[in-house]
Amino acid sequence: MRIGVFVIAAQFPGQEPGRVLSDAVELIVAAEEAGFDDAWIAEHHFMSYGVCPSAITLAAAAAGRTTRIGLGTAVSVLSTHHPVALAEQAAMVHHLSSGRFTLGVGRGGPWVDLEVFGTGLERFERGFGESLDLLLDALSGDRIAADGEFFRFREVRMVPDARMRPVVACTSGPTVALAAQRGLPMLLGMHIGDAEKASMVARHGSAGGHIAAAVGYVADSTAQAVRELKESMPRWLGPGLAGYVPVDGRSRPPRDVGEYVDLLTRIHPVGSAEHCAETILRTAKNTGIEHVILMVEGLGEHRRTLENVRRLGREVLPLVRRAGRAGPPGGLSSPPAPVSG
């Protein structure tokens, strides 16, 4: 299995966005030192839920501070980017990181971003397939041209060019179909559980290369871990989720933050080391997905986030990897031996 971290650059009340971004890079450095396989960075605009408006830029900064860990975007919002410009940036980070970078893209949502960046609601609703195909063309050859509904331009040379295959965030049936038709793996969000993830994998038709996002927090006991996240996460999620503003005034039913945190702590690896490992292995068994990325920022304090990363690396990753070496994912076959520090 591959285990990574999922970096949102979450801004809790009282935190300064620039400091949050610096802390996010330090988190990725700590994840490399702790033995994680990769770090995936989210992109958000105009909100405190996540204060990183350019996941590729943060990945480039992290590439300069690390040597081994894989880096990816989870995701770059394709509906607010020009696909060719995004491909150029991805190629740069690919070369500057010695091939450690993977581009993740998504449709995004009907948010005010579409108005601010001028890409519009129609391209969000009808143009994702065209945008994705243009991105794939730009990442598969040294020359590119377009004659579509949303993009038309003469042939140009891609400089620098890079051969890359992106990952696609999927939250709906049509996007799953687009990814499947193009042979692209999916990134599935932390807001759904194993059953829905398994259903989307089945709909896609291929089990290879998909990634599952989850909340990850290890403590001395499962009760302690759940209690601490239930105390901290609403302070972030309340104002953070309110930052999603529809571009066209459509109604957006509010999410019950308490219920959402209860769901996240119930279905994800939040608990003792053994509980976290069992949950990760159960997800792999139930879904066929053997690449999990953990959102580790739920406590809202940088020092404690770094300690969470280190404990996950020290106490949880060895259990998961030992079970993986023992056979197909299915849980810890016997009570785990103590893991030394």
Short mmCIF file of C-alpha atoms in Angstrom, two decimals:
data_model
loop_
_atom_site.label_atom_id
_atom_site.label_comp_id
_atom_site.label_asym_id
_atom_site.label_seq_id
_atom_site.Cartn_x
_atom_site.Cartn_y
_atom_site.Cartn_z
CA MET A 1 0.00 0.00 0.00
CA ARG A 2 0.91 3.64 -0.50
CA ILE A 3 0.12 6.02 2.34
CA GLY A 4 0.37 9.77 1.88
CA VAL A 5 -0.72 12.98 3.55
CA PHE A 6 -3.48 15.23 2.25
CA VAL A 7 -2.55 18.89 2.84
CA ILE A 8 -5.48 21.33 2.85
CA ALA A 9 -3.66 24.30 4.46
CA ALA A 10 -6.63 24.65 6.79
CA GLN A 11 -6.96 28.02 8.49
CA PHE A 12 -8.31 27.84 12.03
CA PRO A 13 -9.57 31.04 13.72
CA GLY A 14 -6.78 33.43 14.63
CA GLN A 15 -4.24 31.98 12.21
CA GLU A 16 -2.53 34.10 9.55
CA PRO A 17 -2.75 32.61 6.03
CA GLY A 18 0.92 33.15 5.18
CA ARG A 19 1.96 31.28 8.31
CA VAL A 20 -0.46 28.47 7.45
CA LEU A 21 1.20 28.08 4.04
CA SER A 22 4.69 27.99 5.55
CA ASP A 23 3.49 25.41 8.06
CA ALA A 24 2.07 23.34 5.19
CA VAL A 25 5.50 23.06 3.57
CA GLU A 26 7.02 22.09 6.92
CA LEU A 27 4.28 19.45 7.28
CA ILE A 28 5.35 17.90 3.96
CA VAL A 29 8.99 17.87 5.05
CA ALA A 30 7.93 16.12 8.27
CA ALA A 31 5.88 13.61 6.27
CA GLU A 32 8.95 12.71 4.21
CA GLU A 33 11.00 12.23 7.38
CA ALA A 34 8.20 10.10 8.89
CA GLY A 35 8.20 7.70 5.93
CA PHE A 36 5.04 8.70 4.05
CA ASP A 37 5.04 7.91 0.35
CA ASP A 38 3.59 11.17 -0.93
CA ALA A 39 1.91 14.48 -0.14
CA TRP A 40 -1.13 15.79 -1.99
CA ILE A 41 -2.04 19.47 -1.85
CA ALA A 42 -5.51 20.98 -2.14
CA GLU A 43 -6.45 24.19 -3.97
CA HIS A 44 -9.10 26.60 -2.71
CA HIS A 45 -9.96 30.22 -3.41
CA PHE A 46 -11.37 33.02 -1.25
CA MET A 47 -12.04 30.95 1.87
CA SER A 48 -10.55 29.83 5.16
CA TYR A 49 -11.32 26.14 4.55
CA GLY A 50 -8.01 26.06 2.69
CA VAL A 51 -5.76 29.04 2.03
CA CYS A 52 -3.67 27.58 -0.80
CA PRO A 53 -4.91 29.08 -4.11
CA SER A 54 -2.19 27.34 -6.15
CA ALA A 55 -1.47 23.73 -5.26
CA ILE A 56 1.20 23.54 -7.97
CA THR A 57 3.09 26.49 -6.46
CA LEU A 58 3.08 24.91 -3.03
CA ALA A 59 4.19 21.59 -4.53
CA ALA A 60 7.11 23.38 -6.20
CA ALA A 61 8.10 24.94 -2.87
CA ALA A 62 7.90 21.53 -1.19
CA ALA A 63 9.97 19.96 -3.99
CA GLY A 64 12.81 22.28 -3.09
CA ARG A 65 12.69 21.19 0.56
CA THR A 66 12.44 17.43 0.00
CA THR A 67 14.30 14.70 -1.89
CA ARG A 68 12.20 11.52 -1.86
CA ILE A 69 8.51 12.05 -1.17
CA GLY A 70 6.05 12.13 -4.07
CA LEU A 71 4.09 15.34 -4.60
CA GLY A 72 0.67 15.85 -6.13
CA THR A 73 -2.25 18.24 -6.40
CA ALA A 74 -5.56 17.19 -4.89
CA VAL A 75 -6.66 18.92 -6.85
CA SER A 76 -5.95 21.72 -9.29
CA VAL A 77 -9.40 23.00 -10.29
CA LEU A 78 -9.53 22.57 -14.06
CA SER A 79 -12.67 24.69 -14.45
CA THR A 80 -10.76 27.81 -13.39
CA HIS A 81 -7.49 27.08 -15.22
CA HIS A 82 -6.55 27.11 -18.86
CA PRO A 83 -5.60 23.46 -19.48
CA VAL A 84 -2.48 24.31 -21.46
CA ALA A 85 -1.23 26.77 -18.84
CA LEU A 86 -1.81 24.11 -16.18
CA ALA A 87 0.09 21.56 -18.28
CA GLU A 88 3.02 23.98 -18.57
CA GLN A 89 3.15 24.42 -14.81
CA ALA A 90 2.84 20.67 -14.21
CA ALA A 91 5.70 20.01 -16.62
CA MET A 92 7.88 22.50 -14.76
CA VAL A 93 7.29 20.84 -11.39
CA HIS A 94 7.77 17.41 -12.97
CA HIS A 95 11.23 18.37 -14.18
CA LEU A 96 12.24 20.38 -11.11
CA SER A 97 11.23 17.54 -8.77
CA SER A 98 13.04 14.84 -10.79
CA GLY A 99 9.75 13.21 -11.73
CA ARG A 100 8.19 13.13 -8.27
CA PHE A 101 5.11 15.16 -9.25
CA THR A 102 1.61 13.92 -10.18
CA LEU A 103 -1.07 16.31 -11.37
CA GLY A 104 -4.52 15.81 -9.89
CA VAL A 105 -7.41 17.74 -11.44
CA GLY A 106 -11.09 18.18 -10.70
CA ARG A 107 -14.20 19.86 -12.02
CA GLY A 108 -14.59 21.98 -8.87
CA GLY A 109 -17.95 23.48 -8.00
CA PRO A 110 -20.33 26.24 -9.12
CA TRP A 111 -18.56 28.75 -6.91
CA VAL A 112 -17.78 32.44 -7.25
CA ASP A 113 -14.29 31.46 -8.51
CA LEU A 114 -15.87 31.00 -11.96
CA GLU A 115 -16.93 34.64 -11.97
CA VAL A 116 -13.67 36.03 -10.59
CA PHE A 117 -11.45 34.14 -13.05
CA GLY A 118 -13.83 34.68 -15.97
CA THR A 119 -14.16 31.02 -16.95
CA GLY A 120 -17.91 30.98 -16.39
CA LEU A 121 -20.63 28.57 -15.38
CA GLU A 122 -21.08 27.06 -18.85
CA ARG A 123 -17.52 25.78 -19.01
CA PHE A 124 -17.94 24.31 -15.52
CA GLU A 125 -21.19 22.58 -16.47
CA ARG A 126 -20.45 21.50 -20.06
CA GLY A 127 -16.75 21.96 -20.71
CA PHE A 128 -14.96 19.66 -18.29
CA GLY A 129 -14.54 16.88 -20.85
CA GLU A 130 -13.09 19.27 -23.43
CA SER A 131 -10.78 20.80 -20.81
CA LEU A 132 -9.60 17.37 -19.70
CA ASP A 133 -8.91 16.22 -23.26
CA LEU A 134 -6.93 19.37 -24.01
CA LEU A 135 -4.91 18.85 -20.83
CA LEU A 136 -4.19 15.24 -21.83
CA ASP A 137 -3.07 16.35 -25.29
CA ALA A 138 -0.77 18.96 -23.75
CA LEU A 139 0.78 16.34 -21.46
CA SER A 140 1.29 13.71 -24.15
CA GLY A 141 3.06 15.46 -27.01
CA ASP A 142 5.34 18.33 -27.91
CA ARG A 143 2.79 20.25 -30.00
CA ILE A 144 -0.80 21.25 -29.25
CA ALA A 145 -3.73 22.94 -31.04
CA ALA A 146 -7.44 23.28 -30.31
CA ASP A 147 -10.66 23.73 -32.29
CA GLY A 148 -13.41 23.11 -29.74
CA GLU A 149 -16.31 24.96 -28.19
CA PHE A 150 -14.34 26.51 -25.34
CA PHE A 151 -10.77 26.47 -26.69
CA ARG A 152 -9.55 27.45 -30.15
CA PHE A 153 -5.97 28.28 -31.03
CA ARG A 154 -3.27 27.58 -33.63
CA GLU A 155 -0.67 24.89 -33.12
CA VAL A 156 2.08 25.74 -30.65
CA ARG A 157 5.01 23.91 -29.17
CA MET A 158 4.86 22.78 -25.53
CA VAL A 159 7.93 24.14 -23.70
CA PRO A 160 8.84 22.37 -21.54
CA ASP A 161 6.99 19.22 -22.48
CA ALA A 162 6.41 16.28 -20.15
CA ARG A 163 4.67 12.93 -20.51
CA MET A 164 2.24 12.72 -17.58
CA ARG A 165 -1.13 11.12 -16.82
CA PRO A 166 -3.27 13.02 -14.31
CA VAL A 167 -5.54 11.75 -11.57
CA VAL A 168 -9.17 12.96 -11.62
CA ALA A 169 -11.23 13.84 -8.56
CA CYS A 170 -14.63 12.18 -8.92
CA THR A 171 -17.76 13.02 -6.96
CA SER A 172 -20.44 12.18 -9.54
CA GLY A 173 -21.32 9.51 -12.07
CA PRO A 174 -20.57 11.65 -15.15
CA THR A 175 -17.07 12.48 -13.90
CA VAL A 176 -16.42 8.81 -13.10
CA ALA A 177 -17.43 8.02 -16.69
CA LEU A 178 -15.08 10.67 -18.10
CA ALA A 179 -12.17 9.29 -16.07
CA ALA A 180 -12.97 5.71 -17.06
CA GLN A 181 -13.27 6.53 -20.77
CA ARG A 182 -9.81 8.09 -20.70
CA GLY A 183 -8.23 5.41 -18.55
CA LEU A 184 -7.45 7.82 -15.72
CA PRO A 185 -7.43 6.88 -12.02
CA MET A 186 -9.80 8.54 -9.58
CA LEU A 187 -9.24 10.53 -6.41
CA LEU A 188 -12.17 9.90 -4.04
CA GLY A 189 -12.95 12.33 -1.24
CA MET A 190 -13.05 11.95 2.51
CA HIS A 191 -16.75 12.85 2.65
CA ILE A 192 -17.79 9.33 1.55
CA GLY A 193 -17.24 5.92 3.12
CA ASP A 194 -16.02 2.59 1.84
CA ALA A 195 -19.34 1.46 0.33
CA GLU A 196 -19.68 4.51 -1.90
CA LYS A 197 -15.99 4.41 -2.84
CA ALA A 198 -16.35 0.73 -3.81
CA SER A 199 -19.41 1.57 -5.91
CA MET A 200 -17.48 4.27 -7.79
CA VAL A 201 -14.56 1.90 -8.40
CA ALA A 202 -16.99 -0.68 -9.78
CA ARG A 203 -18.60 1.95 -12.02
CA HIS A 204 -15.16 3.00 -13.27
CA GLY A 205 -14.33 -0.60 -14.15
CA SER A 206 -10.68 -0.60 -13.11
CA ALA A 207 -9.22 -0.95 -9.63
CA GLY A 208 -5.76 0.32 -10.52
CA GLY A 209 -4.24 3.58 -9.35
CA HIS A 210 -7.18 5.09 -7.48
CA ILE A 211 -6.62 7.19 -4.35
CA ALA A 212 -8.85 7.48 -1.27
CA ALA A 213 -8.71 10.53 0.99
CA ALA A 214 -9.40 10.16 4.71
CA VAL A 215 -8.94 11.95 8.01
CA GLY A 216 -5.97 10.56 9.94
CA TYR A 217 -5.27 11.13 13.62
CA VAL A 218 -3.58 8.80 16.08
CA ALA A 219 -3.78 9.09 19.88
CA ASP A 220 -3.23 6.85 22.87
CA SER A 221 -6.81 5.60 22.56
CA THR A 222 -9.60 5.77 20.01
CA ALA A 223 -11.87 7.56 22.47
CA GLN A 224 -9.25 10.25 23.03
CA ALA A 225 -8.64 10.75 19.30
CA VAL A 226 -12.35 11.07 18.52
CA ARG A 227 -12.94 13.43 21.43
CA GLU A 228 -10.09 15.74 20.48
CA LEU A 229 -11.10 16.02 16.82
CA LYS A 230 -14.74 16.62 17.76
CA GLU A 231 -13.52 19.50 19.93
CA SER A 232 -11.22 21.04 17.33
CA MET A 233 -12.55 20.44 13.82
CA PRO A 234 -15.83 22.42 14.08
CA ARG A 235 -13.80 25.59 14.72
CA TRP A 236 -12.32 25.16 11.24
CA LEU A 237 -15.23 23.59 9.36
CA GLY A 238 -17.89 26.07 10.51
CA PRO A 239 -16.41 29.19 8.90
CA GLY A 240 -14.51 27.16 6.32
CA LEU A 241 -17.50 25.47 4.68
CA ALA A 242 -19.41 28.78 4.75
CA GLY A 243 -16.83 30.08 2.27
CA TYR A 244 -18.36 28.08 -0.59
CA VAL A 245 -20.40 30.82 -2.30
CA PRO A 246 -22.43 29.81 -5.40
CA VAL A 247 -21.74 31.94 -8.48
CA ASP A 248 -25.39 32.17 -9.57
CA GLY A 249 -27.26 32.55 -6.27
CA ARG A 250 -28.45 28.94 -6.24
CA SER A 251 -29.36 27.68 -2.78
CA ARG A 252 -26.82 25.55 -0.98
CA PRO A 253 -28.21 23.49 1.91
CA PRO A 254 -25.99 24.05 4.96
CA ARG A 255 -24.05 21.06 6.27
CA ASP A 256 -24.46 20.15 9.93
CA VAL A 257 -20.85 20.48 11.05
CA GLY A 258 -21.30 18.34 14.15
CA GLU A 259 -22.80 15.49 12.15
CA TYR A 260 -20.07 15.80 9.54
CA VAL A 261 -17.28 15.55 12.12
CA ASP A 262 -19.05 12.59 13.69
CA LEU A 263 -19.09 10.89 10.28
CA LEU A 264 -15.42 11.63 9.61
CA THR A 265 -14.23 10.32 12.97
CA ARG A 266 -16.39 7.21 12.62
CA ILE A 267 -15.39 6.04 9.14
CA HIS A 268 -11.74 7.10 8.96
CA PRO A 269 -8.48 6.16 10.72
CA VAL A 270 -9.00 8.21 13.87
CA GLY A 271 -7.97 6.40 17.04
CA SER A 272 -5.27 4.22 18.50
CA ALA A 273 -2.45 3.04 16.25
CA GLU A 274 -4.05 -0.38 15.91
CA HIS A 275 -7.46 1.12 15.10
CA CYS A 276 -5.94 3.44 12.47
CA ALA A 277 -4.09 0.57 10.80
CA GLU A 278 -7.16 -1.67 10.83
CA THR A 279 -9.28 1.10 9.29
CA ILE A 280 -6.80 1.74 6.48
CA LEU A 281 -6.55 -1.98 5.73
CA ARG A 282 -10.33 -2.37 5.84
CA THR A 283 -10.75 0.43 3.30
CA ALA A 284 -8.26 -1.31 1.01
CA LYS A 285 -10.11 -4.61 1.36
CA ASN A 286 -13.58 -3.09 0.88
CA THR A 287 -12.73 -0.84 -2.06
CA GLY A 288 -9.70 -2.36 -3.76
CA ILE A 289 -7.96 1.01 -3.35
CA GLU A 290 -4.42 0.59 -2.06
CA HIS A 291 -3.41 4.25 -1.97
CA VAL A 292 -4.75 6.27 0.97
CA ILE A 293 -3.95 9.91 1.75
CA LEU A 294 -4.55 11.22 5.27
CA MET A 295 -5.75 14.71 6.18
CA VAL A 296 -3.68 15.30 9.32
CA GLU A 297 -4.48 18.95 10.16
CA GLY A 298 -7.63 18.37 12.20
CA LEU A 299 -6.23 19.61 15.52
CA GLY A 300 -5.56 23.13 14.28
CA GLU A 301 -2.20 23.54 16.01
CA HIS A 302 0.96 23.21 13.93
CA ARG A 303 3.03 21.63 16.70
CA ARG A 304 0.38 18.97 17.31
CA THR A 305 -0.07 18.39 13.57
CA LEU A 306 3.65 17.64 13.24
CA GLU A 307 3.44 15.27 16.21
CA ASN A 308 0.45 13.54 14.59
CA VAL A 309 2.47 13.06 11.39
CA ARG A 310 5.41 11.66 13.33
CA ARG A 311 3.24 9.29 15.38
CA LEU A 312 1.42 8.06 12.28
CA GLY A 313 4.80 7.37 10.70
CA ARG A 314 6.21 5.72 13.79
CA GLU A 315 3.20 3.74 15.00
CA VAL A 316 0.71 3.23 12.15
CA LEU A 317 2.66 2.94 8.89
CA PRO A 318 4.73 -0.05 10.12
CA LEU A 319 1.55 -1.93 11.07
CA VAL A 320 -0.04 -1.31 7.67
CA ARG A 321 3.07 -2.23 5.74
CA ARG A 322 3.74 -5.33 7.80
CA ALA A 323 0.18 -6.53 7.18
CA GLY A 324 0.60 -5.74 3.48
CA ARG A 325 3.73 -7.87 3.28
CA ALA A 326 1.87 -10.71 4.97
CA GLY A 327 -0.75 -10.97 2.22
CA PRO A 328 -3.74 -9.26 0.60
CA PRO A 329 -5.29 -6.36 2.57
CA GLY A 330 -7.72 -7.65 5.13
CA GLY A 331 -6.68 -6.51 8.56
CA LEU A 332 -4.10 -7.39 11.13
CA SER A 333 -4.09 -11.16 11.30
CA SER A 334 -2.87 -11.19 14.88
CA PRO A 335 -2.56 -8.71 17.74
CA PRO A 336 0.15 -6.24 16.71
CA ALA A 337 3.45 -6.25 18.52
CA PRO A 338 4.49 -3.00 20.18
CA VAL A 339 6.10 -0.56 17.79
CA SER A 340 9.26 1.00 19.08
CA GLY A 341 9.93 4.72 18.80
#
